[in-house]
Short mmCIF file of C-alpha atoms in Angstrom, two decimals:
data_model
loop_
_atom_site.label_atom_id
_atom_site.label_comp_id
_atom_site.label_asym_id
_atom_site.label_seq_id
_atom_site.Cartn_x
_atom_site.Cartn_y
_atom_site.Cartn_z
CA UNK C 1 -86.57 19.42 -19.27
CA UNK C 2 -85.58 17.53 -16.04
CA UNK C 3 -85.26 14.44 -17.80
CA UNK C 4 -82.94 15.78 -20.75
CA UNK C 5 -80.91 17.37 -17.76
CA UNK C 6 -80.38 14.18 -15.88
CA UNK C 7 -79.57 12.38 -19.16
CA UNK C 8 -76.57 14.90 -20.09
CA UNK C 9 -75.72 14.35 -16.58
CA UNK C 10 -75.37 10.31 -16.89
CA UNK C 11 -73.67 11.15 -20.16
CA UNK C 12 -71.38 13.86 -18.61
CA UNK C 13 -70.33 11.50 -15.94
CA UNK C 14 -70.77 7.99 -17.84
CA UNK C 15 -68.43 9.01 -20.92
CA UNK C 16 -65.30 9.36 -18.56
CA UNK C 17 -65.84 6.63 -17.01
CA UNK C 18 -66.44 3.91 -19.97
CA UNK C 19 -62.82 5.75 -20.99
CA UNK C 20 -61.41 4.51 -17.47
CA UNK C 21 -63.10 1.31 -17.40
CA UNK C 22 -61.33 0.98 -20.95
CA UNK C 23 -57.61 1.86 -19.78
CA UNK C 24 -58.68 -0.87 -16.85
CA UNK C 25 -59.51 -3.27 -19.58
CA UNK C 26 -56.42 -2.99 -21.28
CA UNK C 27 -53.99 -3.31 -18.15
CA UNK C 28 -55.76 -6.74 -17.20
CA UNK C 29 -55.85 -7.86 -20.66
CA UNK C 30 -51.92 -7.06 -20.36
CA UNK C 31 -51.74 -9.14 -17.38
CA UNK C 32 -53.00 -12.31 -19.30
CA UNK C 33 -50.95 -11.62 -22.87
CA UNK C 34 -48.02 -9.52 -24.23
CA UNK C 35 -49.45 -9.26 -27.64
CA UNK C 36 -50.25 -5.47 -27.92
CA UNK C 37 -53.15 -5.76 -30.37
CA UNK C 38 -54.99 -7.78 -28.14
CA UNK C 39 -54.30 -5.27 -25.34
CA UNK C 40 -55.68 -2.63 -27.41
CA UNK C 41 -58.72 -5.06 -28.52
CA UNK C 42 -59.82 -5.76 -25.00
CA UNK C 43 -59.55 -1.95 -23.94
CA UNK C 44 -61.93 -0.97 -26.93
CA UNK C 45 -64.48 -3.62 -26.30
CA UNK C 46 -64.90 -2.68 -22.76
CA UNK C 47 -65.10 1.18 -23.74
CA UNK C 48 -67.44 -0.03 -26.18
CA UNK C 49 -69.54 -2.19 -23.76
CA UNK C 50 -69.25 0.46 -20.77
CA UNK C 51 -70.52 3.11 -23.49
CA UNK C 52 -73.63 1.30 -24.57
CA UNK C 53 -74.48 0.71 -20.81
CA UNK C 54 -74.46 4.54 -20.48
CA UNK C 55 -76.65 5.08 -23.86
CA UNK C 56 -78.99 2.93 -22.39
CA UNK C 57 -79.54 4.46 -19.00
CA UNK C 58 -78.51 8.10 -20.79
CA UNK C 59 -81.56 7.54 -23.11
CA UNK C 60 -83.87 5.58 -20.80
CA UNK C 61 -83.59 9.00 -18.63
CA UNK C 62 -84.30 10.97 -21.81
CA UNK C 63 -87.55 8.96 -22.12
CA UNK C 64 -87.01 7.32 -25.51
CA UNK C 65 -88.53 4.82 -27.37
CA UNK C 66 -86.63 1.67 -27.91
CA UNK C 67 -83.58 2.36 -25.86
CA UNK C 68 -81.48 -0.45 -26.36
CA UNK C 69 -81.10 0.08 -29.99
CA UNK C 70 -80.93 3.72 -29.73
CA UNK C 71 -77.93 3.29 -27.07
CA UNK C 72 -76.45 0.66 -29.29
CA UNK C 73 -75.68 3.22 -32.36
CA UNK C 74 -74.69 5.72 -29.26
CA UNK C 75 -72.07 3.14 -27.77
CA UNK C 76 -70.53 2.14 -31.60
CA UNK C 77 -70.34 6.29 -32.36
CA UNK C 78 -68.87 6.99 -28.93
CA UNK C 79 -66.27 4.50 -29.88
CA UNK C 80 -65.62 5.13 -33.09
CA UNK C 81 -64.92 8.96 -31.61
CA UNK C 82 -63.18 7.66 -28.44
CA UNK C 83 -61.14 5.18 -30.73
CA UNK C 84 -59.80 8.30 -33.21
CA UNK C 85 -59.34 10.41 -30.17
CA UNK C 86 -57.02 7.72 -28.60
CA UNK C 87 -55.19 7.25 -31.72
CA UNK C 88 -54.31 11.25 -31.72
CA UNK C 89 -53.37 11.02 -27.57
CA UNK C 90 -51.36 7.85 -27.60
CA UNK C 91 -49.75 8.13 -30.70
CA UNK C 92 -45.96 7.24 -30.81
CA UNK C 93 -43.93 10.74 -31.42
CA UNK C 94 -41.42 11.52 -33.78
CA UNK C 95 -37.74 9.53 -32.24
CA UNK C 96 -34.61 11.56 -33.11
CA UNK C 97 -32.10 9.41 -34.90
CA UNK C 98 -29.66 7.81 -33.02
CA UNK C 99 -26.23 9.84 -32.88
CA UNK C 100 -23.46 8.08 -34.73
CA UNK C 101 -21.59 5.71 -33.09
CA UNK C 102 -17.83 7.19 -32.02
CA UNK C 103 -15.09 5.68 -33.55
CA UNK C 104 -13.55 4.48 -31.22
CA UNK C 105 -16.75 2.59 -29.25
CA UNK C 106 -15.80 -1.60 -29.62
CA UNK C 107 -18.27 -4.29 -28.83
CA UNK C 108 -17.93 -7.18 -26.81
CA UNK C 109 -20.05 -9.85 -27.73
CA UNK C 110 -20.77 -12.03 -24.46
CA UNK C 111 -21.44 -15.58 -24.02
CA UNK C 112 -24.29 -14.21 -21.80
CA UNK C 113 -25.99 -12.97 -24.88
CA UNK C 114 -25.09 -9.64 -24.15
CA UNK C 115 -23.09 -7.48 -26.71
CA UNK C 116 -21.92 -4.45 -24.77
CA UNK C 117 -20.30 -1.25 -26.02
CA UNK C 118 -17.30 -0.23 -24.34
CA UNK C 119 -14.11 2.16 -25.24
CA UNK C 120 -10.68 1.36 -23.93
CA UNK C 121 -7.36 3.18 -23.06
CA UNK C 122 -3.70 2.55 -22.34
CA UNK C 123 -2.23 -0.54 -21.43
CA UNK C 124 0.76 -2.26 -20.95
CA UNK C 125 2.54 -1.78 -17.44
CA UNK C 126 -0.35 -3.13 -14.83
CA UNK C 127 -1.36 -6.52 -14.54
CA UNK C 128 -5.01 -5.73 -13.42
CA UNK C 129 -7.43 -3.55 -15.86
CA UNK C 130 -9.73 -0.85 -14.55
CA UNK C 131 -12.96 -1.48 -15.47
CA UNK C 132 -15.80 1.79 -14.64
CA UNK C 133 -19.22 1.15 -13.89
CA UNK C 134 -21.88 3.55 -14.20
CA UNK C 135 -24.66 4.68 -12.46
CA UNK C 136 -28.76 4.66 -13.09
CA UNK C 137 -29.35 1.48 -13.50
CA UNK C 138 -28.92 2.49 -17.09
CA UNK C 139 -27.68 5.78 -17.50
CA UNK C 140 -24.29 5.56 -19.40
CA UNK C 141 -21.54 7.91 -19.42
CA UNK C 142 -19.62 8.87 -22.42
CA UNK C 143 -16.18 7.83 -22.71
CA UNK C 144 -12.86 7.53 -20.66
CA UNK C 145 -13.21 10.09 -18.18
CA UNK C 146 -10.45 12.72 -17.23
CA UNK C 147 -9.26 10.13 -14.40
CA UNK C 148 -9.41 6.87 -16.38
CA UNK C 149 -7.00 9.05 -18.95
CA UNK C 150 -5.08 9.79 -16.01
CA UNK C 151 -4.96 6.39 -14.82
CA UNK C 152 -4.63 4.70 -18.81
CA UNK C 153 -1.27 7.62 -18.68
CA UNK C 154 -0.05 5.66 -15.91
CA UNK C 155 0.08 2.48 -17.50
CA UNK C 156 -3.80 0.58 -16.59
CA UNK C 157 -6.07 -0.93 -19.74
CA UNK C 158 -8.84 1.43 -18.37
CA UNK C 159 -12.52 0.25 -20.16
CA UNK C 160 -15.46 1.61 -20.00
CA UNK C 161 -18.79 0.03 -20.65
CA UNK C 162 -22.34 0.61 -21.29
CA UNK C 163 -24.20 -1.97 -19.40
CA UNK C 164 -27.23 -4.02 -21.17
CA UNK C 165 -29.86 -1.97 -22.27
CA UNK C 166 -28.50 1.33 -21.95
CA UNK C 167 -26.20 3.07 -24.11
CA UNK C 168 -24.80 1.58 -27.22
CA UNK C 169 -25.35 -1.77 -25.64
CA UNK C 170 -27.93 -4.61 -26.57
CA UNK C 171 -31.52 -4.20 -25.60
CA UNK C 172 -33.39 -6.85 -24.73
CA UNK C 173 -36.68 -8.17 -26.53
CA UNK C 174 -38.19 -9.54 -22.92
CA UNK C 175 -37.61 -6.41 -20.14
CA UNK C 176 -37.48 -9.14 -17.36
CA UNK C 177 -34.65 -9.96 -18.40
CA UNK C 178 -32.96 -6.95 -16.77
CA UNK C 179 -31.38 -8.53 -13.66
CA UNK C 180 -28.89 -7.82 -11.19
CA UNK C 181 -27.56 -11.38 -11.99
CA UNK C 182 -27.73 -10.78 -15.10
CA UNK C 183 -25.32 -7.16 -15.08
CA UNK C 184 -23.17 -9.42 -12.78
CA UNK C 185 -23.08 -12.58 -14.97
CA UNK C 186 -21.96 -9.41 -17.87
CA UNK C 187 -19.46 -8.59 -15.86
CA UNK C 188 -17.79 -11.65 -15.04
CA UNK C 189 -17.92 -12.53 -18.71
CA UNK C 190 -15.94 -9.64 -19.18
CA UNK C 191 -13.44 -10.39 -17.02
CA UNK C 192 -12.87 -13.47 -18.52
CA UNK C 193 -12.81 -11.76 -22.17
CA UNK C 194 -10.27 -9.46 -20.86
CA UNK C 195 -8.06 -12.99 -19.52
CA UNK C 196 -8.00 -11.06 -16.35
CA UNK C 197 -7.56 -13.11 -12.90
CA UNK C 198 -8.73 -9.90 -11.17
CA UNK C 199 -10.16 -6.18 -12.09
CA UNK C 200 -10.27 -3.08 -10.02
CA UNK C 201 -13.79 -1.93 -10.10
CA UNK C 202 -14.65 1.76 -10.09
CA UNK C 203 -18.28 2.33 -9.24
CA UNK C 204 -20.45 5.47 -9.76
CA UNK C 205 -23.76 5.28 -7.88
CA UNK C 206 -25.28 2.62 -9.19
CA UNK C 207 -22.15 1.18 -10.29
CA UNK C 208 -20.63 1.17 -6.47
CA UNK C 209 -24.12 -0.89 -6.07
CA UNK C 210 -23.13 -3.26 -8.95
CA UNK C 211 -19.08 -3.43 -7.74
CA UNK C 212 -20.67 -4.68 -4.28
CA UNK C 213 -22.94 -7.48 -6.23
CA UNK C 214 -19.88 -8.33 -8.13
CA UNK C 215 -17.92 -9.14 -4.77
CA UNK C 216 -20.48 -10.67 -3.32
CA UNK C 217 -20.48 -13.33 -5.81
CA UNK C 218 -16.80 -12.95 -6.71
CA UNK C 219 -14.89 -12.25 -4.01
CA UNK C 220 -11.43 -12.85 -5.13
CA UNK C 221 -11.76 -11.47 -8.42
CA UNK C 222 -11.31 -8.11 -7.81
CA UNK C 223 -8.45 -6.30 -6.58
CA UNK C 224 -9.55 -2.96 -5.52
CA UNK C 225 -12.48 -1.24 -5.77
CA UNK C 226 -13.63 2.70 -5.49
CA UNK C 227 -17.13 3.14 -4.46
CA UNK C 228 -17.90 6.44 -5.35
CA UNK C 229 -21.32 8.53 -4.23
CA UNK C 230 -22.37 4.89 -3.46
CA UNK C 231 -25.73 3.40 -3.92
CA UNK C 232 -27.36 0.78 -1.26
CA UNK C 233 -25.93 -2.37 -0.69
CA UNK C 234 -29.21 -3.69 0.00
CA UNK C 235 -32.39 -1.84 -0.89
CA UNK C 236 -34.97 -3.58 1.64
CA UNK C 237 -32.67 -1.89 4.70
CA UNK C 238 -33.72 1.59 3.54
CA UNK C 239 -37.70 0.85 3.66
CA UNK C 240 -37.69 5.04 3.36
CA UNK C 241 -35.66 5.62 0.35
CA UNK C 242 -32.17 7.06 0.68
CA UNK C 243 -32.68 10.19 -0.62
CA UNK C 244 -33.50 11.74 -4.08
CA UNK C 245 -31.79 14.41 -5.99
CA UNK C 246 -33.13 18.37 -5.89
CA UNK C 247 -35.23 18.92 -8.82
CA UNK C 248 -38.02 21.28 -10.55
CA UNK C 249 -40.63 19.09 -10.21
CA UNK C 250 -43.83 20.47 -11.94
CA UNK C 251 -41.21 20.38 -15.68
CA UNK C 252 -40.25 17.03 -14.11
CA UNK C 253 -43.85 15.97 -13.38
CA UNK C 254 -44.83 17.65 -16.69
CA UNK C 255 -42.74 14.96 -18.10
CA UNK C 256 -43.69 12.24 -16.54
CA UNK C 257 -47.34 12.45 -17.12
CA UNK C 258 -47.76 11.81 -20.67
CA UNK C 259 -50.66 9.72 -21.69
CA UNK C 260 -48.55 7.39 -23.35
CA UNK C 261 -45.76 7.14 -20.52
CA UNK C 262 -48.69 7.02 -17.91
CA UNK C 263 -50.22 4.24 -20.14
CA UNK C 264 -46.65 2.26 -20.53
CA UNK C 265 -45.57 2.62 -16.51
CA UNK C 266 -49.34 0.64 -15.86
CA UNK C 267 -48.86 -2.07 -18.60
CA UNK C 268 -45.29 -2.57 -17.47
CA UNK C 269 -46.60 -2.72 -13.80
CA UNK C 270 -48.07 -5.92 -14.69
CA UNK C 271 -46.12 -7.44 -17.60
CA UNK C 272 -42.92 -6.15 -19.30
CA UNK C 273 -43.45 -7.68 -22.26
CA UNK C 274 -47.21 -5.85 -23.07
CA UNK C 275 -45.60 -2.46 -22.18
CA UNK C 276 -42.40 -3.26 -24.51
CA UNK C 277 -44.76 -3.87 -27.43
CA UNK C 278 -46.64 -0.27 -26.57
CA UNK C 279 -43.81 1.61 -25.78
CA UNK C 280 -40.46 1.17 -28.03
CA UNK C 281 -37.10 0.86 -26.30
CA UNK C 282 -35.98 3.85 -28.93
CA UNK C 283 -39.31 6.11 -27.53
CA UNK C 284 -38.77 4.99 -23.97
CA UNK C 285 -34.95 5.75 -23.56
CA UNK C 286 -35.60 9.26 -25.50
CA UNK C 287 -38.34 10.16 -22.57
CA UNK C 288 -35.42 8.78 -20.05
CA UNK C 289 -33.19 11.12 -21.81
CA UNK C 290 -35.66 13.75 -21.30
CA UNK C 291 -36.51 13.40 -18.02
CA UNK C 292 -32.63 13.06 -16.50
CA UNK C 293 -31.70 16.03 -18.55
CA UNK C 294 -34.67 17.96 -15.91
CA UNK C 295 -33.06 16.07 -13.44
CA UNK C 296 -28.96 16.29 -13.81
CA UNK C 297 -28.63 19.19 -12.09
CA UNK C 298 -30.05 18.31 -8.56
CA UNK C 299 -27.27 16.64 -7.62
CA UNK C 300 -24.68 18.69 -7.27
CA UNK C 301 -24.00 21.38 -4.81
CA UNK C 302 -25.78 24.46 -4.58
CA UNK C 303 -23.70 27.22 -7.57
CA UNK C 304 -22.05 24.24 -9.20
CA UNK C 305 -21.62 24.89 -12.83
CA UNK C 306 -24.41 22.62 -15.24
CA UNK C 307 -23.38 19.10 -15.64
CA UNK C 308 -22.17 18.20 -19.24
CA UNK C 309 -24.59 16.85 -21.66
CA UNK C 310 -23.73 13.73 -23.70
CA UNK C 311 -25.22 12.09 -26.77
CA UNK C 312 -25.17 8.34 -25.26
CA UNK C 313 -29.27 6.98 -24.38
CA UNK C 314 -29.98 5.92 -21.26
CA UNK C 315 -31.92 2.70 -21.18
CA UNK C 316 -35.21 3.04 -19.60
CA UNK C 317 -36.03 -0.60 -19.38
CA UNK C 318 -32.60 -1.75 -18.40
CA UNK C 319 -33.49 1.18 -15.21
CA UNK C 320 -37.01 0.01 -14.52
CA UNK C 321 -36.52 -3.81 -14.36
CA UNK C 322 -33.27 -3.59 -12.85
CA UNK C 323 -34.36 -1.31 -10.05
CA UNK C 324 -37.30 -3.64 -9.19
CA UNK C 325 -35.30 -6.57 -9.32
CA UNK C 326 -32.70 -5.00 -7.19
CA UNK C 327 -35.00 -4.33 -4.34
CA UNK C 328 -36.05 -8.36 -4.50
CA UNK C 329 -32.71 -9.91 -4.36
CA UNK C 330 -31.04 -11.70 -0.86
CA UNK C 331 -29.22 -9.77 1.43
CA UNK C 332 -26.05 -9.52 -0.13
CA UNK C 333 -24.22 -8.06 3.29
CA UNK C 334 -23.52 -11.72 5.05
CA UNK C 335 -21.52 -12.68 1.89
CA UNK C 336 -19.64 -9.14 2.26
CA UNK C 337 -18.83 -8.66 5.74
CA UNK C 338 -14.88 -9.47 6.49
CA UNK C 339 -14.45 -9.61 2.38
CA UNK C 340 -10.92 -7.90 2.53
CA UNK C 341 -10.67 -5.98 -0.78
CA UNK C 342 -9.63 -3.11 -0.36
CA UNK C 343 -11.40 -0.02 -0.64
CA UNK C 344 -12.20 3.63 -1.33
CA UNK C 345 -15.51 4.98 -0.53
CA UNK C 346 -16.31 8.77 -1.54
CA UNK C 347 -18.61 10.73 -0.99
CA UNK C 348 -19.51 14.52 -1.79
CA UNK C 349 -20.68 16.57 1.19
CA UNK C 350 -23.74 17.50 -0.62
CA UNK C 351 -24.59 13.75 -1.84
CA UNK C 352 -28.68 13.68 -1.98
CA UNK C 353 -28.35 9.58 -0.63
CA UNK C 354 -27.89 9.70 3.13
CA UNK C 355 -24.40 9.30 4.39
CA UNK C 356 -25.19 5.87 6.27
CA UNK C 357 -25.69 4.60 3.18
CA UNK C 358 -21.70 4.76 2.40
CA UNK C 359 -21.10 4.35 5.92
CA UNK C 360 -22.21 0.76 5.58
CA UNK C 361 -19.47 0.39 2.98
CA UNK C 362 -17.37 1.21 5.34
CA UNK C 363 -18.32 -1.25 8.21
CA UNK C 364 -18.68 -3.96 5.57
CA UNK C 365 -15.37 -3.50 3.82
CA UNK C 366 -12.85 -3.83 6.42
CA UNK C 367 -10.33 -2.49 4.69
CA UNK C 368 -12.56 0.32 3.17
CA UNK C 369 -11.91 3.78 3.65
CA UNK C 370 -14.16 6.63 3.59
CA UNK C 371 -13.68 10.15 2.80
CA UNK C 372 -15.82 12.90 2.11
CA UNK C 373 -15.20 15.05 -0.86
CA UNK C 374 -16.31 19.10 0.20
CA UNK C 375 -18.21 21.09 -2.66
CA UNK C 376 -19.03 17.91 -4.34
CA UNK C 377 -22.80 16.88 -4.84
CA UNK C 378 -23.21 13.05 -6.42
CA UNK C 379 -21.31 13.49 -9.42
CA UNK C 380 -18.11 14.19 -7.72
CA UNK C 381 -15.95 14.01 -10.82
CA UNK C 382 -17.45 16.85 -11.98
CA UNK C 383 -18.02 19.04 -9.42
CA UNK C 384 -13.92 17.91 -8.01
CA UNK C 385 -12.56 16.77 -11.38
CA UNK C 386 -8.44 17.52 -9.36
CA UNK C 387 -9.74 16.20 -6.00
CA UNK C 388 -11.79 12.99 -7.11
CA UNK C 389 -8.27 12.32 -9.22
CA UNK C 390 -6.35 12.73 -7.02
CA UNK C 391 -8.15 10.41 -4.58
CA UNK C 392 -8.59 7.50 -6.78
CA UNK C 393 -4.76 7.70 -8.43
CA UNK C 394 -3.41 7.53 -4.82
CA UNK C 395 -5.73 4.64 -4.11
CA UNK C 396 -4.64 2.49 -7.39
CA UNK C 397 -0.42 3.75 -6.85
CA UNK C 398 -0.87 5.09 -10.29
#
């Protein structure tokens, strides 16, 4: 009796573990090759080896004859079970089809490699174009917004583009390749598509972020810019974060800690590629999609009505390689300081990043200024729509 008790017991404990010791296998197999199957080879043979080790010490416990060939047929049955069971937890799930593309959504196709979506409005009386820049990394917004209508009514090209790897724009087949540089190196391509000697830049977030890379490498290409609900200008000065948005975070969590996203976030810990062959870019931006809807309305003020839904896909690679990459880059500030663009700098009153953070826009851009926005969270187009206008038409004389 004691010794079939202490060999459920190994088996209890053992089985779990030869499951572990299997996920392990596959996350260092990713670190030496991108090639999925072999991932998934090296995870099952460990299992399989880990499993047959705990048949042998299950059934030397139990007393029985000839345990290395009775824990043998144990260790292939255990994986033959654990294999069908992992087929059932990590398989893909149904992808919605992608929402039709808008009529009036253009491509640029960039000597970069890149070909970005964009839409475009007005034109004619203004010798610089407004280009916007949104947020995330990679989480588009839909069309020309109220105030690039206003401004296109006033006589600007206005564009709007998705960036690479998010939206209607490319994704790429290697995640690394998800720079800053790279969304700079976009941009300036644009530019030079558009035959423009200089843009105004209107950043959202992230986009305020990308404006300030932009400068720092082009700093007399741009004639104004608007930094709104800016991101950092340099990740590595905020070791602590700079804030993150209100949120229910057990549905959030709940989201977040699927086997297969769990499984993808490891592999693409320790090479892009490997988790890119797991994990489509069409299943990983609709679990973006998910997870930001949970998300969209933390940013805003307290009793501010529920940010608008759109149909345009985030890119969850473009987000997860740019951010890392972001936080690796040079200090961009000593190429900044004294650059003497000028600028607008908003931010809502109920912004979730600290306030020093577009404070430092402030102190960088000389002729910056800052104003806060009351009753406006970090969308403040949408919590302000007339006041955010009205800000950034006085800014640009439109």
């Amino acid at each position: 009796m004691v010794r079939r008790v202490g060999a459920g017991a190994v088996a209890v404990v053992g089985l779990p573990l030869a499951a572990v010791a299997g996920l392990v296998g596959m996350v260092f197999a990713a670190g030496l090759s991108s090639w999925i199957a072999l991932v998934a080879c090296a995870g099952v043979f460990v299992f399989a080896g880990v499993a047959v080790l705990v048949g042998w010490v299950v059934f030397t416990v139990a007393g029985t004859a000839e345990a290395w060939r009775v824990a043998v047929g144990f260790g292939v049955l255990a994986t033959v079970i654990a294999f069908a069971g992992g087929m059932v937890v990590f398989a893909p799930p149904g992808v919605p089809e992608p929402a039709a593309v808008p009529a009036n959504v253009r491509f640029w196709h960039l000597p970069t490699g890149s070909h970005i979506a964009y839409v475009h409005a007005g034109g004619g009386g203004r010798p610089e174009p407004v280009v916007f820049l949104h947020g995330g990394p990679g989480t588009p917004a839909e069309g020309i917004s109220p105030t690039g209508r206003a401004l296109a009514d006033s006589g600007f090209d206005v564009y709007a583009y998705d960036q690479v790897g998010a939206g209607r724009s490319t994704r790429l087949d290697d995640p690394t390749g998800y720079t800053v540089a790279r969304h700079v190196a976009d941009l300036e391509a644009i530019r030079v598509t558009l035959g423009a000697p200089r843009m105004i830049l209107i950043g959202q977030s992230w986009g305020a972020s990308l404006a300030a890379q932009y400068l720092a490498a082009h700093p007399d290409r741009v004639a104004k810019a608007v930094f709104s609900s800016p991101g950092e200008l340099w990740p590595q000065a905020w070791p602590g974060g700079v804030g993150e948005p209100a949120a229910d975070y057990d549905r959030v969590l709940s989201a977040e800690s699927s086997p297969r996203l769990l499984l993808a976030a490891a592999l693409l810990s320790v090479n892009p590629k490997a988790a890119h062959g797991f994990m489509s870019d069409a299943e990983a931006d609709q679990r973006m999609r998910e997870i930001t809807l949970l998300l969209k309305d933390g940013a805003d003020c307290p009793g501010s009505p529920p940010a608008p839904v759109h149909d345009n896909l985030p890119g969850f690679y473009a987000n997860q390689r740019t951010a890392i990459d972001f936080k690796a880059i040079p200090d961009p500030r000593p190429a900044l300081h004294g650059n003497p663009t000028p600028a607008l700098v908003l931010r809502g009153s109920c912004d979730y990043i600290r306030p020093e953070v577009a404070a430092e826009y402030r102190t960088v851009f000389p002729n910056a200024r800052l104003v806060e926005v009351p009753g406006a969270g970090h969308a403040i187009a949408h919590a302000q729509q007339a006041r955010y206008q009205a800000l950034v038409t006085e800014f640009l004389g439109a």
